[in-house]
PDB file of C-alpha atoms in Angstrom:
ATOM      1  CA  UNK A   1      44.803   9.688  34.395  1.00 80.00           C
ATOM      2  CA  UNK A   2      45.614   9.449  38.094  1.00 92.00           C
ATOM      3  CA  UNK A   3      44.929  12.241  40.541  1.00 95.00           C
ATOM      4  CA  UNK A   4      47.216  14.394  42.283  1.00 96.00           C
ATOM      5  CA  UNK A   5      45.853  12.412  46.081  1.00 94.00           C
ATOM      6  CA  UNK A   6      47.044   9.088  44.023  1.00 94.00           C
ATOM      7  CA  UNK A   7      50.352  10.346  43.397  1.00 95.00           C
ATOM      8  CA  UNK A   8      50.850  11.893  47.082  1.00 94.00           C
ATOM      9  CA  UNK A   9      49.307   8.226  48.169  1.00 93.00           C
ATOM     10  CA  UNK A  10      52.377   6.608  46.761  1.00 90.00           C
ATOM     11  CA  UNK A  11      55.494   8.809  47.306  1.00 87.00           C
ATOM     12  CA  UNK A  12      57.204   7.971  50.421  1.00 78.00           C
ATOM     13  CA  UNK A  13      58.824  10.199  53.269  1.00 76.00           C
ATOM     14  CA  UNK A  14      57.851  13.325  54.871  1.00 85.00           C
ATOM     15  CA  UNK A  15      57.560  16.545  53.605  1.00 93.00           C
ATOM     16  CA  UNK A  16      60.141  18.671  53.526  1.00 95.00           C
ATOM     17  CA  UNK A  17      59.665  22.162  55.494  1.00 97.00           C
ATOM     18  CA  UNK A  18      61.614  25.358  56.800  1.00 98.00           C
ATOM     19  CA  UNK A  19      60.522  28.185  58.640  1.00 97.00           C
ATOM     20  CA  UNK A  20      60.691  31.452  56.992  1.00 97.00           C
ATOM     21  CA  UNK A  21      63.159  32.785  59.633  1.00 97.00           C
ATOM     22  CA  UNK A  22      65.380  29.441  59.262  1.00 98.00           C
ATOM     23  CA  UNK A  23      68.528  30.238  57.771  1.00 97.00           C
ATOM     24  CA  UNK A  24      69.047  30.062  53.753  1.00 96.00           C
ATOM     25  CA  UNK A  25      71.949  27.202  55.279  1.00 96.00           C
ATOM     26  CA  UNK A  26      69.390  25.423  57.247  1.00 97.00           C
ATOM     27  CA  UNK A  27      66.592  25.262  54.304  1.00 97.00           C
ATOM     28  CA  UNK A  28      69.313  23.791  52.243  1.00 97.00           C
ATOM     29  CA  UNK A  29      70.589  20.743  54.845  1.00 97.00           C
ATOM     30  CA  UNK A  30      66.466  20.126  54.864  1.00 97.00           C
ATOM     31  CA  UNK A  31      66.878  19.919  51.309  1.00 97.00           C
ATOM     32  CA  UNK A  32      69.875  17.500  51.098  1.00 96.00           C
ATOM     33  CA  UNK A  33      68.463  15.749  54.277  1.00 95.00           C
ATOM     34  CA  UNK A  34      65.158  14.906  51.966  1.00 94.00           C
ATOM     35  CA  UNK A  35      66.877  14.861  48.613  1.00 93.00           C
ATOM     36  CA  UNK A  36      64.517  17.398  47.619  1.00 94.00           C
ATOM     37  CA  UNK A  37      65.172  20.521  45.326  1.00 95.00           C
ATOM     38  CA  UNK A  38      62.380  22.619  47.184  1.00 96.00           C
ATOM     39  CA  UNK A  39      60.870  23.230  50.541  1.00 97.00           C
ATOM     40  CA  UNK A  40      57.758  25.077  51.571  1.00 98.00           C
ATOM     41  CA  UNK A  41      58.053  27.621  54.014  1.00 98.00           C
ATOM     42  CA  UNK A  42      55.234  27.267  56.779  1.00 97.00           C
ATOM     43  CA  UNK A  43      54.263  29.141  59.870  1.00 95.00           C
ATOM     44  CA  UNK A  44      51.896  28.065  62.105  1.00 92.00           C
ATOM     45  CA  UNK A  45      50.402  25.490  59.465  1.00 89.00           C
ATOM     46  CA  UNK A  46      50.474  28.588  57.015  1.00 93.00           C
ATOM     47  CA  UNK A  47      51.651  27.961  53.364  1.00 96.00           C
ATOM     48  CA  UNK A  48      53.821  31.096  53.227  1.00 96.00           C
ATOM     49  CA  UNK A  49      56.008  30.476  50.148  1.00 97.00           C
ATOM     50  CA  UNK A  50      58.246  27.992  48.581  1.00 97.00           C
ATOM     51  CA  UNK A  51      62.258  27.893  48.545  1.00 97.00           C
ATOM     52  CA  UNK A  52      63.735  26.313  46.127  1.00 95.00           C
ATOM     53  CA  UNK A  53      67.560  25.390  44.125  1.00 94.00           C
ATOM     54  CA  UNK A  54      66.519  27.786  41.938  1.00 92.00           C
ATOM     55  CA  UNK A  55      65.655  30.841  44.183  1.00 93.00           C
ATOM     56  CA  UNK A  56      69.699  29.524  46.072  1.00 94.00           C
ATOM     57  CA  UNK A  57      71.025  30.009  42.693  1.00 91.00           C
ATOM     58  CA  UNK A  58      69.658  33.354  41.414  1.00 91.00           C
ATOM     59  CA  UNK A  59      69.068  35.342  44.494  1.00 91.00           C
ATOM     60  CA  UNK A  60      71.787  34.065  46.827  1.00 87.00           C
ATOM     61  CA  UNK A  61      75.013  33.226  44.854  1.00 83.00           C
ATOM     62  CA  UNK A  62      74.685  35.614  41.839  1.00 84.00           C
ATOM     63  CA  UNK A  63      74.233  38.556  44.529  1.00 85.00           C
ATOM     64  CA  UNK A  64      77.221  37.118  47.055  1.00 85.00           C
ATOM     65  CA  UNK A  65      74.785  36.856  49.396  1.00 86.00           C
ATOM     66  CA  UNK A  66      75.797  34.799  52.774  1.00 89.00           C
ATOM     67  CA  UNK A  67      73.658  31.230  53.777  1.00 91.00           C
ATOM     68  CA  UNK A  68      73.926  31.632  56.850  1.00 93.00           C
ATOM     69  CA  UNK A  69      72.827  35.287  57.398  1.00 93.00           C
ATOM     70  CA  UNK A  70      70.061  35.654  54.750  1.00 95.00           C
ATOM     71  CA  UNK A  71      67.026  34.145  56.344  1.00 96.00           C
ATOM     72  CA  UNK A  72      64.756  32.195  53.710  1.00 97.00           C
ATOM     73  CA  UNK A  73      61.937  34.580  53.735  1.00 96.00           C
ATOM     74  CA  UNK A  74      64.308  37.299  52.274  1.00 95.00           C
ATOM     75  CA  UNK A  75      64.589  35.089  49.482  1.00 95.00           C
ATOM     76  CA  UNK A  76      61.925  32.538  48.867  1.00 96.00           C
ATOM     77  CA  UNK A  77      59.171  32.813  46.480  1.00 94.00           C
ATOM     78  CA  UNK A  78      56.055  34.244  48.144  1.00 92.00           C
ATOM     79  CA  UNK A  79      53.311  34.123  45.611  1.00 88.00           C
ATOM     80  CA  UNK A  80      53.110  30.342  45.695  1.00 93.00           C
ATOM     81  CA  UNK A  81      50.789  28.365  42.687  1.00 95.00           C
ATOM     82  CA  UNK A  82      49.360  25.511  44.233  1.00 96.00           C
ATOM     83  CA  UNK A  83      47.188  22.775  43.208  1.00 97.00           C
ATOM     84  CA  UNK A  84      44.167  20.222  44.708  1.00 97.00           C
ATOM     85  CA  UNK A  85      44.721  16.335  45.410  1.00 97.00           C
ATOM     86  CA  UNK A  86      41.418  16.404  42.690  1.00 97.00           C
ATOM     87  CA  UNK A  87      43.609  17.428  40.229  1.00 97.00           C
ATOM     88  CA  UNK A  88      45.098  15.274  37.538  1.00 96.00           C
ATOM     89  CA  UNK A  89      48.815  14.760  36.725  1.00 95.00           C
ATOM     90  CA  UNK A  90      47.937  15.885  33.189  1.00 95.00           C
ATOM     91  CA  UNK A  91      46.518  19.464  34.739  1.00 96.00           C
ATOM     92  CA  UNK A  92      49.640  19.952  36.920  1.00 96.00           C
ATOM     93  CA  UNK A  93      51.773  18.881  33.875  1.00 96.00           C
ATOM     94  CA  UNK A  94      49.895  21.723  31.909  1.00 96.00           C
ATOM     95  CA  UNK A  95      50.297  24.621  34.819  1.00 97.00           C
ATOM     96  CA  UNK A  96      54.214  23.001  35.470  1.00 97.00           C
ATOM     97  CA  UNK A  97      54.323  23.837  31.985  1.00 96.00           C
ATOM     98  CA  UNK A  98      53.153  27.163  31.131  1.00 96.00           C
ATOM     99  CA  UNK A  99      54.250  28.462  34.504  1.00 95.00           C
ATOM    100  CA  UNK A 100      58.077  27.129  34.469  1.00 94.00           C
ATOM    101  CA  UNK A 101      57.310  25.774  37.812  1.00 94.00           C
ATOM    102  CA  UNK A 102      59.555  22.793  38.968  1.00 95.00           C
ATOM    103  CA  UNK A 103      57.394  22.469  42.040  1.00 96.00           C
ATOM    104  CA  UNK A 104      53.650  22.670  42.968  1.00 97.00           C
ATOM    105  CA  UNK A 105      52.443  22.289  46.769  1.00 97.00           C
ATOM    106  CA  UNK A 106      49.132  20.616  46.946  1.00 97.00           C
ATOM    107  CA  UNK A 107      46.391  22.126  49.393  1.00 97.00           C
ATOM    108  CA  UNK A 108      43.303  20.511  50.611  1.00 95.00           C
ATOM    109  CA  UNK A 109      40.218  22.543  50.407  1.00 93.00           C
ATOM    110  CA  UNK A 110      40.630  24.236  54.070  1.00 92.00           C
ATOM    111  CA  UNK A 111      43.836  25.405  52.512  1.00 92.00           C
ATOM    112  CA  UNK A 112      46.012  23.101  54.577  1.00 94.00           C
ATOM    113  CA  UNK A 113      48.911  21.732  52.955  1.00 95.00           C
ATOM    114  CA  UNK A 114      48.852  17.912  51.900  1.00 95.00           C
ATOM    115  CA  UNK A 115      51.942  17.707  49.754  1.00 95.00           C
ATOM    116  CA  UNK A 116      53.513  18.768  47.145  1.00 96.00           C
ATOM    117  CA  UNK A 117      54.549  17.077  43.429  1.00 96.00           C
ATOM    118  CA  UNK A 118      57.506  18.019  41.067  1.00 95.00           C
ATOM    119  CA  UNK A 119      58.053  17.604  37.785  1.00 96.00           C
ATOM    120  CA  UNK A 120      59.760  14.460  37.987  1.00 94.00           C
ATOM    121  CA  UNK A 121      57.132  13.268  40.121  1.00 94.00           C
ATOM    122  CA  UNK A 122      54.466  14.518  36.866  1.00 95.00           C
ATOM    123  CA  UNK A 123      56.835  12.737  34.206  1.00 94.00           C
ATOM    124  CA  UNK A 124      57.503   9.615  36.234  1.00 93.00           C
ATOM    125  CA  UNK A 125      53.459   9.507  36.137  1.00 92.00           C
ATOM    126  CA  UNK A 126      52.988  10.381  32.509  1.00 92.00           C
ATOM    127  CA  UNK A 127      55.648   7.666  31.190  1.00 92.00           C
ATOM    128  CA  UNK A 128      53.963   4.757  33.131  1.00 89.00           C
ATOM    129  CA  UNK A 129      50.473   6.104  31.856  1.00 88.00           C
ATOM    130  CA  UNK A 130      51.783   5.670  28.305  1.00 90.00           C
ATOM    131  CA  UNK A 131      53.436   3.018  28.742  1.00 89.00           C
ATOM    132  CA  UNK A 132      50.224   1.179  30.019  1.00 87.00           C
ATOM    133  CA  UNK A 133      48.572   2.379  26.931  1.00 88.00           C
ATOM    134  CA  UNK A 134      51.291   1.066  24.593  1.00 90.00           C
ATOM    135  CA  UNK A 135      50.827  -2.221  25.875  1.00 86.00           C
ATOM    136  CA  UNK A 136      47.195  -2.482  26.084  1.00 85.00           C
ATOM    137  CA  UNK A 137      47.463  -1.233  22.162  1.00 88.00           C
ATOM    138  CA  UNK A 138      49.903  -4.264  21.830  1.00 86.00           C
ATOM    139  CA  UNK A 139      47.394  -6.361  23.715  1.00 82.00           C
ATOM    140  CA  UNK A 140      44.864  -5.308  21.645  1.00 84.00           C
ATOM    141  CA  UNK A 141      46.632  -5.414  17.952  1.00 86.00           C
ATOM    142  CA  UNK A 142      48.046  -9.204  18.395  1.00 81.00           C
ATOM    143  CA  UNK A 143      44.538  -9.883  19.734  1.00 76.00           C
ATOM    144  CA  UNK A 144      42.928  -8.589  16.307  1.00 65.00           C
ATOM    145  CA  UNK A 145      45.816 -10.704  14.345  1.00 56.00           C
ATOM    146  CA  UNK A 146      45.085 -13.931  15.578  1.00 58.00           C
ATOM    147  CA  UNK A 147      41.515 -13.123  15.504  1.00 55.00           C
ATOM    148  CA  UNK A 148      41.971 -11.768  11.876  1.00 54.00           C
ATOM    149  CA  UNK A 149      45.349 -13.209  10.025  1.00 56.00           C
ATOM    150  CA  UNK A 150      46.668 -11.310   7.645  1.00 53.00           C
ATOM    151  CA  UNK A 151      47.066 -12.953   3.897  1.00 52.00           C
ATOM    152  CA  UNK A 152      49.724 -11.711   1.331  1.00 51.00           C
ATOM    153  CA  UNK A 153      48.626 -10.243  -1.532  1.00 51.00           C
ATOM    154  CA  UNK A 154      48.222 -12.327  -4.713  1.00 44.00           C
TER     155      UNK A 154
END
């Protein structure tokens, strides 16, 4: 199973931040600008929370709230989960999991931020991983039938 620094190795583009006195409006056009559903909020190279569609959704629109007067560290999550490029897709999967989490930032081990993964970054991962598998038990059964043929019975 591939690592969490293998998966960051191959996505492409750069990631996708706001400040947390940026507007709510702003961290959304950085979100449609990197066709992302999340952004992490820095300061001064400081992981300081994570804003995401889902925070816009059920702290901004079901309380009226205006995008372009709330700033995004009224609103974005502050406690922020994060995971370590050692990490494998399958542990990230598991916290993803239990946690509800659609996003995880990944932090190097002087706590700077390196990245971060979503879920359809996790599943994209976990499909090719079994498909490999499939076909290497493929591989592996035809191998044993032309080593071994079968014979009908009687």
């Amino acid at each position: 199973m591939k690592t969490l620094r293998q998966i960051l190795e191959s996505k492409s583009g750069l990631l996708a931040t706001v400040s947390p006195d940026d507007s709510v409006l702003k961290a959304l056009q950085v979100m449609a600008e990197h066709n992302v559903g999340a952004v992490l909020v820095i300061d001064q190279e400081q992981l300081l929370g994570i804003f995401s569609e889902r925070d816009y959704a059920r702290k901004m629109i079901l309380r009226g709230k205006s995008s372009k007067d709330t700033r995004v560290r009224d609103i974005m999550s502050g406690k922020v989960l994060y995971v370590t490029p050692k990490q494998t897709v399958d542990e990230c999967m598991a916290i993803m999991t239990e946690r509800h989490f659609r996003h995880l930032p990944v932090l190097d081990d002087d706590q700077k931020v390196i990245g971060i993964v979503s879920i359809g970054d996790v599943v994209k991962e976990m499909i090719c991983e079994q498909q490999f598998i499939i076909e290497q038990l493929g591989q592996y059964i035809a191998g044993s039938a032309i080593a071994a043929p079968l014979t009908p019975p009687g």
